[in-house]
Every structure is written in structure tokens, then in C-alpha cells.
Amino acid sequence: MITAPERTPLARSFFDRPVLEIAPDLLGRVLVRATDDGPIELRLTEVEAYDGANDPGSHSYRGRTDRNAVMFGPPGHTYVYFTYGMWHCLNLVCGPEGKASGVLLRAGEIVVGADLARAHRAASRKDSDLAQGPARLATALSVDRALNGADACSDDGGPFRILTGTPPDRALIRSGPRTGVGGDGAVHPWRYWIADDTTVSPYRAHVPRKRR
DNA sequence: CTCTTGATGCGCT
DNA sequence: GCGCATCAAGAGG
């Protein structure tokens, strides 16, 4: 069978590189989420890099725990965590193995299965809102912790695949501080997005929560 | 459009 | 206990 080049799955070696190379290179790639009701395909428009070794913003900064264990495993797998008491966020583990780095998938454009995504995202009205933000993205794709550690680089019928897609012109790639990351982690411009794309989430600086 | 706030579970110190 | 890689609704401009 003939496979279009943009439909070629990314090899695991794609993720076995320094995370700061991988993160901008993920823009324009297509994440395929196979659900029981059918596929949902997401063109990535916004990501953030987390580098466990030197990065106080990373979940793996203080070493391995039960929660972040998959970040220390082989690249090309998912890392799903639960936050703010009600949301999930989806990351891709990057190599080299042992570095515990990863990329948070922050936003994208639903290119296939918008009806399925909308069913998961009852609050959304506009198509551009469906995956505009990390927890919205995970909700639209029906991702929770049951999918933590899934292999996204095998074609054995698992819940995820990642296709080559059509990366944007390098001139359209922007970078800046990561959303919601404070402290020493705020200095790194490790958020990457596609310029002028309506599915990119609005930037919010880190704000310590007030006591009540 | 922007800004504020409540909702909520749990990992970590 | 504190604080989080957040979202959605509501108020105000």
C-alpha cells in the first residue's frame, strides 16, 4: 500500500534526541488518537519542553517517583499527569534515556474527528477552542492516566501514533517563556508555537495563588 | 476583549 | 498543609 510521506509514522529515533531539538520539531506533526469510537487527529501548534536534569519546572527535577517514572523510561512514550484536581495533561517522553525530559502538548488543531472531540469537550463552542490549552487538548482526545506510559512509536494498534505531518516554515516558529511556570524555571524560553495560529493558547504568566 | 475567582485531587516537603 | 505545566463562568470596559 502506498503511504503518503506526511502520513509516515515518526520513528522512535525522532524522540531519542535532546528535548530542545525535539520540541520545535514537533510543531505541525500529527498526533493520532485511536478511540473506541474512531480516530481523532491533532496537528500540533504549541508545545513546551521540560528538561529534567537542569529544569526546576520539570516534574522530574527532584528525581524519580512513582508519578514521573515513565519520564525516565524509553523515549516515544506518553507521560500523562493529573493536575488541579480535575485535569489531565499529555506529554511525550524524550531521550536520551535516563535524562527524564519530555514535551508537554499544549495546543493543536483537530484535523480529523472534530465531532468526537466536541463530544468530549461539551463546553467548547468554536473549533479553535477544542484543543486550545493542555487540559483541553487531553480532554478533547479522551486522555487520562490510564494512557500513561503508552508507546506512541509502534504500529501495534495502540492508542497513539505520531505522523510526519507538514512542519511549518522555520520562520513561523516562535518561542518564549513557558506558561504558568514560575521560579527559576521561568527564565527558559522553552515554549514553542506556530505564529498567527488561532489554536495557540493565550499566554498566562505564572501567578502564585493567594491564600483564602 | 480582559480580569477575577471557584472548583477540585493529590504529590511533595 | 501548600501549591500546582488549568478551565470556565461571570463581571466589567
PDB file of C-alpha atoms (C1' of nucleotides) in Angstrom:
ATOM      1  CA  MET A   1       0.000   0.000   0.000  1.00  0.00           C
ATOM      2  CA  ILE A   2       1.146   3.483  -0.753  1.00  0.00           C
ATOM      3  CA  THR A   3       1.678   5.763   2.220  1.00  0.00           C
ATOM      4  CA  ALA A   4       1.850   9.497   1.702  1.00  0.00           C
ATOM      5  CA  PRO A   5       5.087  10.912   3.146  1.00  0.00           C
ATOM      6  CA  GLU A   6       3.148  13.175   5.519  1.00  0.00           C
ATOM      7  CA  ARG A   7       1.363  10.077   6.879  1.00  0.00           C
ATOM      8  CA  THR A   8       4.579   8.257   7.773  1.00  0.00           C
ATOM      9  CA  PRO A   9       4.852   7.448  11.491  1.00  0.00           C
ATOM     10  CA  LEU A  10       7.710   9.141  13.319  1.00  0.00           C
ATOM     11  CA  ALA A  11      10.374   6.630  14.302  1.00  0.00           C
ATOM     12  CA  ARG A  12      11.435   6.260  17.911  1.00  0.00           C
ATOM     13  CA  SER A  13      14.789   7.799  16.972  1.00  0.00           C
ATOM     14  CA  PHE A  14      12.939  11.085  16.447  1.00  0.00           C
ATOM     15  CA  PHE A  15      12.440  11.223  20.210  1.00  0.00           C
ATOM     16  CA  ASP A  16      15.905   9.954  21.110  1.00  0.00           C
ATOM     17  CA  ARG A  17      17.499  13.415  20.899  1.00  0.00           C
ATOM     18  CA  PRO A  18      17.891  16.414  23.208  1.00  0.00           C
ATOM     19  CA  VAL A  19      14.440  17.713  24.113  1.00  0.00           C
ATOM     20  CA  LEU A  20      15.249  21.252  22.948  1.00  0.00           C
ATOM     21  CA  GLU A  21      15.735  19.906  19.426  1.00  0.00           C
ATOM     22  CA  ILE A  22      12.597  17.836  19.518  1.00  0.00           C
ATOM     23  CA  ALA A  23      10.122  20.359  20.888  1.00  0.00           C
ATOM     24  CA  PRO A  24      10.142  22.860  17.977  1.00  0.00           C
ATOM     25  CA  ASP A  25      10.404  19.949  15.551  1.00  0.00           C
ATOM     26  CA  LEU A  26       7.059  18.600  16.810  1.00  0.00           C
ATOM     27  CA  LEU A  27       5.126  21.609  15.518  1.00  0.00           C
ATOM     28  CA  GLY A  28       2.983  20.669  12.545  1.00  0.00           C
ATOM     29  CA  ARG A  29       3.237  16.952  13.315  1.00  0.00           C
ATOM     30  CA  VAL A  30       0.007  14.967  13.570  1.00  0.00           C
ATOM     31  CA  LEU A  31      -0.912  13.074  16.729  1.00  0.00           C
ATOM     32  CA  VAL A  32      -3.373  10.278  16.017  1.00  0.00           C
ATOM     33  CA  ARG A  33      -5.511   9.158  18.952  1.00  0.00           C
ATOM     34  CA  ALA A  34      -7.347   5.895  18.316  1.00  0.00           C
ATOM     35  CA  THR A  35     -10.509   5.827  20.433  1.00  0.00           C
ATOM     36  CA  ASP A  36     -13.178   3.145  20.596  1.00  0.00           C
ATOM     37  CA  ASP A  37     -15.402   5.423  18.521  1.00  0.00           C
ATOM     38  CA  GLY A  38     -12.794   6.226  15.874  1.00  0.00           C
ATOM     39  CA  PRO A  39      -9.653   8.269  15.237  1.00  0.00           C
ATOM     40  CA  ILE A  40      -9.023  11.841  16.285  1.00  0.00           C
ATOM     41  CA  GLU A  41      -6.114  13.603  14.591  1.00  0.00           C
ATOM     42  CA  LEU A  42      -4.443  16.681  16.017  1.00  0.00           C
ATOM     43  CA  ARG A  43      -1.989  18.969  14.228  1.00  0.00           C
ATOM     44  CA  LEU A  44       0.346  20.262  16.957  1.00  0.00           C
ATOM     45  CA  THR A  45       0.630  24.055  17.156  1.00  0.00           C
ATOM     46  CA  GLU A  46       2.048  24.682  20.645  1.00  0.00           C
ATOM     47  CA  VAL A  47       4.399  22.691  22.904  1.00  0.00           C
ATOM     48  CA  GLU A  48       6.684  23.173  25.904  1.00  0.00           C
ATOM     49  CA  ALA A  49       9.995  21.453  26.635  1.00  0.00           C
ATOM     50  CA  TYR A  50      10.804  20.143  30.124  1.00  0.00           C
ATOM     51  CA  ASP A  51      14.394  19.087  30.756  1.00  0.00           C
ATOM     52  CA  GLY A  52      14.515  17.041  33.931  1.00  0.00           C
ATOM     53  CA  ALA A  53      18.211  17.421  34.638  1.00  0.00           C
ATOM     54  CA  ASN A  54      18.563  21.206  34.838  1.00  0.00           C
ATOM     55  CA  ASP A  55      14.968  22.313  34.911  1.00  0.00           C
ATOM     56  CA  PRO A  56      13.233  23.334  38.155  1.00  0.00           C
ATOM     57  CA  GLY A  57       9.975  23.494  36.165  1.00  0.00           C
ATOM     58  CA  SER A  58      10.077  19.789  35.380  1.00  0.00           C
ATOM     59  CA  HIS A  59       8.227  17.143  37.340  1.00  0.00           C
ATOM     60  CA  SER A  60      11.380  15.039  37.225  1.00  0.00           C
ATOM     61  CA  TYR A  61      13.675  17.754  38.617  1.00  0.00           C
ATOM     62  CA  ARG A  62      13.770  16.192  42.088  1.00  0.00           C
ATOM     63  CA  GLY A  63      14.315  12.686  40.846  1.00  0.00           C
ATOM     64  CA  ARG A  64      12.250   9.656  40.110  1.00  0.00           C
ATOM     65  CA  THR A  65       8.918   8.993  41.821  1.00  0.00           C
ATOM     66  CA  ASP A  66       6.017   6.668  41.067  1.00  0.00           C
ATOM     67  CA  ARG A  67       4.263   9.541  39.317  1.00  0.00           C
ATOM     68  CA  ASN A  68       7.034  10.575  36.926  1.00  0.00           C
ATOM     69  CA  ALA A  69       8.595   7.133  36.425  1.00  0.00           C
ATOM     70  CA  VAL A  70       7.806   6.908  32.702  1.00  0.00           C
ATOM     71  CA  MET A  71       9.809  10.084  32.062  1.00  0.00           C
ATOM     72  CA  PHE A  72      12.895   8.059  32.978  1.00  0.00           C
ATOM     73  CA  GLY A  73      11.966   5.290  30.579  1.00  0.00           C
ATOM     74  CA  PRO A  74      12.483   4.948  26.832  1.00  0.00           C
ATOM     75  CA  PRO A  75      11.567   7.856  24.524  1.00  0.00           C
ATOM     76  CA  GLY A  76       8.465   7.946  22.380  1.00  0.00           C
ATOM     77  CA  HIS A  77       6.093   7.027  25.192  1.00  0.00           C
ATOM     78  CA  THR A  78       3.384   9.160  26.783  1.00  0.00           C
ATOM     79  CA  TYR A  79       3.551  10.803  30.187  1.00  0.00           C
ATOM     80  CA  VAL A  80       0.077  11.700  31.457  1.00  0.00           C
ATOM     81  CA  TYR A  81      -0.399  13.515  34.740  1.00  0.00           C
ATOM     82  CA  PHE A  82      -3.381  14.757  36.687  1.00  0.00           C
ATOM     83  CA  THR A  83      -3.423  18.345  37.916  1.00  0.00           C
ATOM     84  CA  TYR A  84      -5.554  20.968  39.648  1.00  0.00           C
ATOM     85  CA  GLY A  85      -7.801  18.236  40.946  1.00  0.00           C
ATOM     86  CA  MET A  86      -9.640  17.720  37.682  1.00  0.00           C
ATOM     87  CA  TRP A  87      -7.481  17.931  34.568  1.00  0.00           C
ATOM     88  CA  HIS A  88      -5.062  15.762  32.670  1.00  0.00           C
ATOM     89  CA  CYS A  89      -2.079  16.842  30.600  1.00  0.00           C
ATOM     90  CA  LEU A  90      -0.313  14.845  27.879  1.00  0.00           C
ATOM     91  CA  ASN A  91       3.451  14.771  27.344  1.00  0.00           C
ATOM     92  CA  LEU A  92       5.819  12.844  25.097  1.00  0.00           C
ATOM     93  CA  VAL A  93       8.911  11.368  26.730  1.00  0.00           C
ATOM     94  CA  CYS A  94      12.145  12.378  25.022  1.00  0.00           C
ATOM     95  CA  GLY A  95      15.594  10.863  25.129  1.00  0.00           C
ATOM     96  CA  PRO A  96      18.283  10.089  25.601  1.00  0.00           C
ATOM     97  CA  GLU A  97      17.064   7.541  28.113  1.00  0.00           C
ATOM     98  CA  GLY A  98      17.786   8.450  31.684  1.00  0.00           C
ATOM     99  CA  LYS A  99      17.509  12.216  31.050  1.00  0.00           C
ATOM    100  CA  ALA A 100      13.807  12.249  32.037  1.00  0.00           C
ATOM    101  CA  SER A 101      12.935  15.010  29.591  1.00  0.00           C
ATOM    102  CA  GLY A 102       9.617  15.489  27.893  1.00  0.00           C
ATOM    103  CA  VAL A 103       7.418  17.761  25.806  1.00  0.00           C
ATOM    104  CA  LEU A 104       4.048  18.999  27.038  1.00  0.00           C
ATOM    105  CA  LEU A 105       1.498  19.101  24.225  1.00  0.00           C
ATOM    106  CA  ARG A 106      -0.229  22.433  24.872  1.00  0.00           C
ATOM    107  CA  ALA A 107      -2.451  23.026  21.852  1.00  0.00           C
ATOM    108  CA  GLY A 108      -3.331  21.883  18.375  1.00  0.00           C
ATOM    109  CA  GLU A 109      -5.823  21.904  15.570  1.00  0.00           C
ATOM    110  CA  ILE A 110      -8.247  18.994  15.310  1.00  0.00           C
ATOM    111  CA  VAL A 111      -7.995  17.923  11.666  1.00  0.00           C
ATOM    112  CA  VAL A 112      -9.909  14.632  11.875  1.00  0.00           C
ATOM    113  CA  GLY A 113     -12.683  13.637  14.288  1.00  0.00           C
ATOM    114  CA  ALA A 114     -13.836  17.094  15.374  1.00  0.00           C
ATOM    115  CA  ASP A 115     -17.258  15.619  16.160  1.00  0.00           C
ATOM    116  CA  LEU A 116     -15.703  13.097  18.565  1.00  0.00           C
ATOM    117  CA  ALA A 117     -13.523  15.775  20.141  1.00  0.00           C
ATOM    118  CA  ARG A 118     -16.514  18.053  20.621  1.00  0.00           C
ATOM    119  CA  ALA A 119     -18.419  15.269  22.361  1.00  0.00           C
ATOM    120  CA  HIS A 120     -15.584  15.094  24.926  1.00  0.00           C
ATOM    121  CA  ARG A 121     -15.463  18.891  25.190  1.00  0.00           C
ATOM    122  CA  ALA A 122     -19.058  19.897  25.830  1.00  0.00           C
ATOM    123  CA  ALA A 123     -18.051  23.363  26.961  1.00  0.00           C
ATOM    124  CA  SER A 124     -16.381  24.221  23.682  1.00  0.00           C
ATOM    125  CA  ARG A 125     -18.163  26.206  21.015  1.00  0.00           C
ATOM    126  CA  LYS A 126     -15.592  27.098  18.374  1.00  0.00           C
ATOM    127  CA  ASP A 127     -13.418  24.557  16.575  1.00  0.00           C
ATOM    128  CA  SER A 128     -10.317  26.542  17.534  1.00  0.00           C
ATOM    129  CA  ASP A 129     -11.170  26.042  21.239  1.00  0.00           C
ATOM    130  CA  LEU A 130     -11.321  22.259  21.120  1.00  0.00           C
ATOM    131  CA  ALA A 131      -7.635  21.724  21.961  1.00  0.00           C
ATOM    132  CA  GLN A 132      -6.545  25.278  22.852  1.00  0.00           C
ATOM    133  CA  GLY A 133      -4.665  24.540  26.069  1.00  0.00           C
ATOM    134  CA  PRO A 134      -3.086  21.396  27.545  1.00  0.00           C
ATOM    135  CA  ALA A 135      -6.049  20.184  29.603  1.00  0.00           C
ATOM    136  CA  ARG A 136      -8.471  20.998  26.788  1.00  0.00           C
ATOM    137  CA  LEU A 137      -6.241  19.010  24.438  1.00  0.00           C
ATOM    138  CA  ALA A 138      -6.203  15.995  26.748  1.00  0.00           C
ATOM    139  CA  THR A 139      -9.968  16.218  27.252  1.00  0.00           C
ATOM    140  CA  ALA A 140     -10.685  16.502  23.531  1.00  0.00           C
ATOM    141  CA  LEU A 141      -8.569  13.391  22.910  1.00  0.00           C
ATOM    142  CA  SER A 142     -10.098  11.490  25.844  1.00  0.00           C
ATOM    143  CA  VAL A 143      -6.743  11.091  27.578  1.00  0.00           C
ATOM    144  CA  ASP A 144      -6.423  10.176  31.234  1.00  0.00           C
ATOM    145  CA  ARG A 145      -3.905   8.383  33.432  1.00  0.00           C
ATOM    146  CA  ALA A 146      -4.966   5.012  32.061  1.00  0.00           C
ATOM    147  CA  LEU A 147      -2.920   6.030  28.997  1.00  0.00           C
ATOM    148  CA  ASN A 148       0.207   6.945  30.965  1.00  0.00           C
ATOM    149  CA  GLY A 149       3.244   5.178  29.523  1.00  0.00           C
ATOM    150  CA  ALA A 150       1.657   4.203  26.204  1.00  0.00           C
ATOM    151  CA  ASP A 151       4.062   3.622  23.335  1.00  0.00           C
ATOM    152  CA  ALA A 152       3.413   6.243  20.641  1.00  0.00           C
ATOM    153  CA  CYS A 153       6.026   4.830  18.271  1.00  0.00           C
ATOM    154  CA  SER A 154       4.667   1.412  17.497  1.00  0.00           C
ATOM    155  CA  ASP A 155       2.031   0.432  14.974  1.00  0.00           C
ATOM    156  CA  ASP A 156       0.519  -2.401  17.012  1.00  0.00           C
ATOM    157  CA  GLY A 157      -2.918  -0.839  17.384  1.00  0.00           C
ATOM    158  CA  GLY A 158      -2.123   1.187  20.480  1.00  0.00           C
ATOM    159  CA  PRO A 159      -3.942   4.397  21.463  1.00  0.00           C
ATOM    160  CA  PHE A 160      -1.419   6.791  19.860  1.00  0.00           C
ATOM    161  CA  ARG A 161       0.645   7.282  16.737  1.00  0.00           C
ATOM    162  CA  ILE A 162       2.514  10.357  15.573  1.00  0.00           C
ATOM    163  CA  LEU A 163       2.760  11.150  11.858  1.00  0.00           C
ATOM    164  CA  THR A 164       5.284  13.261   9.988  1.00  0.00           C
ATOM    165  CA  GLY A 165       2.667  15.833   9.008  1.00  0.00           C
ATOM    166  CA  THR A 166       3.764  19.103   7.447  1.00  0.00           C
ATOM    167  CA  PRO A 167       6.095  21.115   9.685  1.00  0.00           C
ATOM    168  CA  PRO A 168       5.738  24.885   9.348  1.00  0.00           C
ATOM    169  CA  ASP A 169       8.336  27.122   7.752  1.00  0.00           C
ATOM    170  CA  ARG A 170      11.083  27.697  10.331  1.00  0.00           C
ATOM    171  CA  ALA A 171      10.381  31.422  10.088  1.00  0.00           C
ATOM    172  CA  LEU A 172       6.916  30.844  11.577  1.00  0.00           C
ATOM    173  CA  ILE A 173       8.187  29.132  14.736  1.00  0.00           C
ATOM    174  CA  ARG A 174       8.127  31.347  17.827  1.00  0.00           C
ATOM    175  CA  SER A 175       9.472  30.698  21.313  1.00  0.00           C
ATOM    176  CA  GLY A 176       9.012  32.303  24.715  1.00  0.00           C
ATOM    177  CA  PRO A 177       8.650  31.626  28.432  1.00  0.00           C
ATOM    178  CA  ARG A 178       6.602  28.624  29.456  1.00  0.00           C
ATOM    179  CA  THR A 179       3.037  29.235  30.549  1.00  0.00           C
ATOM    180  CA  GLY A 180       2.401  29.039  34.270  1.00  0.00           C
ATOM    181  CA  VAL A 181       5.984  28.109  35.158  1.00  0.00           C
ATOM    182  CA  GLY A 182       7.452  30.257  37.911  1.00  0.00           C
ATOM    183  CA  GLY A 183      10.662  30.489  39.883  1.00  0.00           C
ATOM    184  CA  ASP A 184      13.973  29.655  38.248  1.00  0.00           C
ATOM    185  CA  GLY A 185      12.174  27.714  35.532  1.00  0.00           C
ATOM    186  CA  ALA A 186      10.657  30.902  34.124  1.00  0.00           C
ATOM    187  CA  VAL A 187      13.901  32.092  32.552  1.00  0.00           C
ATOM    188  CA  HIS A 188      13.894  29.488  29.798  1.00  0.00           C
ATOM    189  CA  PRO A 189      12.124  30.303  26.503  1.00  0.00           C
ATOM    190  CA  TRP A 190      11.103  26.689  26.082  1.00  0.00           C
ATOM    191  CA  ARG A 191       7.536  27.222  24.877  1.00  0.00           C
ATOM    192  CA  TYR A 192       7.271  26.891  21.113  1.00  0.00           C
ATOM    193  CA  TRP A 193       4.320  27.747  18.879  1.00  0.00           C
ATOM    194  CA  ILE A 194       3.324  28.471  15.296  1.00  0.00           C
ATOM    195  CA  ALA A 195       2.949  32.196  14.636  1.00  0.00           C
ATOM    196  CA  ASP A 196      -0.560  33.504  13.981  1.00  0.00           C
ATOM    197  CA  ASP A 197      -2.250  30.148  14.508  1.00  0.00           C
ATOM    198  CA  THR A 198      -5.685  30.581  16.091  1.00  0.00           C
ATOM    199  CA  THR A 199      -5.457  27.340  18.067  1.00  0.00           C
ATOM    200  CA  VAL A 200      -2.459  28.517  20.154  1.00  0.00           C
ATOM    201  CA  SER A 201      -3.459  29.166  23.775  1.00  0.00           C
ATOM    202  CA  PRO A 202      -3.179  32.664  25.259  1.00  0.00           C
ATOM    203  CA  TYR A 203      -0.027  33.199  27.304  1.00  0.00           C
ATOM    204  CA  ARG A 204      -0.511  33.429  31.052  1.00  0.00           C
ATOM    205  CA  ALA A 205       2.394  34.356  33.275  1.00  0.00           C
ATOM    206  CA  HIS A 206       2.874  32.396  36.472  1.00  0.00           C
ATOM    207  CA  VAL A 207       0.859  33.840  39.383  1.00  0.00           C
ATOM    208  CA  PRO A 208       1.246  32.427  42.889  1.00  0.00           C
ATOM    209  CA  ARG A 209      -2.201  31.631  44.244  1.00  0.00           C
ATOM    210  CA  LYS A 210      -3.468  33.807  47.033  1.00  0.00           C
ATOM    211  CA  ARG A 211      -4.488  32.225  50.291  1.00  0.00           C
ATOM    212  CA  ARG A 212      -8.142  32.350  51.274  1.00  0.00           C
TER     213      ARG A 212
ATOM    214  C1'  DC B   1     -11.783  41.903  24.810  1.00  0.00           C
ATOM    215  C1'  DT B   2      -9.624  41.447  29.981  1.00  0.00           C
ATOM    216  C1'  DC B   3      -9.633  40.281  34.719  1.00  0.00           C
ATOM    217  C1'  DT B   4     -11.176  37.549  38.811  1.00  0.00           C
ATOM    218  C1'  DT B   5     -12.476  33.574  41.171  1.00  0.00           C
ATOM    219  C1'  DG B   6     -14.240  28.901  42.451  1.00  0.00           C
ATOM    220  C1'  DA B   7     -13.828  24.099  41.611  1.00  0.00           C
ATOM    221  C1'  DT B   8     -11.242  20.187  42.827  1.00  0.00           C
ATOM    222  C1'  DG B   9      -7.258  15.779  43.844  1.00  0.00           C
ATOM    223  C1'  DC B  10      -3.003  14.693  45.113  1.00  0.00           C
ATOM    224  C1'  DG B  11       2.300  14.854  45.132  1.00  0.00           C
ATOM    225  C1'  DC B  12       5.559  16.614  47.711  1.00  0.00           C
ATOM    226  C1'  DT B  13       8.046  18.850  51.889  1.00  0.00           C
TER     227       DT B  13
ATOM    228  C1'  DG C   1      -0.617  21.735  54.658  1.00  0.00           C
ATOM    229  C1'  DC C   2       0.791  24.125  50.387  1.00  0.00           C
ATOM    230  C1'  DG C   3       0.808  24.785  45.734  1.00  0.00           C
ATOM    231  C1'  DC C   4       0.223  23.181  41.291  1.00  0.00           C
ATOM    232  C1'  DA C   5       2.784  22.676  33.370  1.00  0.00           C
ATOM    233  C1'  DT C   6      -5.776  24.615  34.442  1.00  0.00           C
ATOM    234  C1'  DC C   7     -10.507  25.752  32.875  1.00  0.00           C
ATOM    235  C1'  DA C   8     -14.999  28.059  32.541  1.00  0.00           C
ATOM    236  C1'  DA C   9     -18.229  31.337  34.004  1.00  0.00           C
ATOM    237  C1'  DG C  10     -19.276  35.878  35.234  1.00  0.00           C
ATOM    238  C1'  DA C  11     -18.391  40.846  35.732  1.00  0.00           C
ATOM    239  C1'  DG C  12     -16.745  44.878  33.833  1.00  0.00           C
ATOM    240  C1'  DG C  13     -14.794  48.020  29.859  1.00  0.00           C
TER     241       DG C  13
END
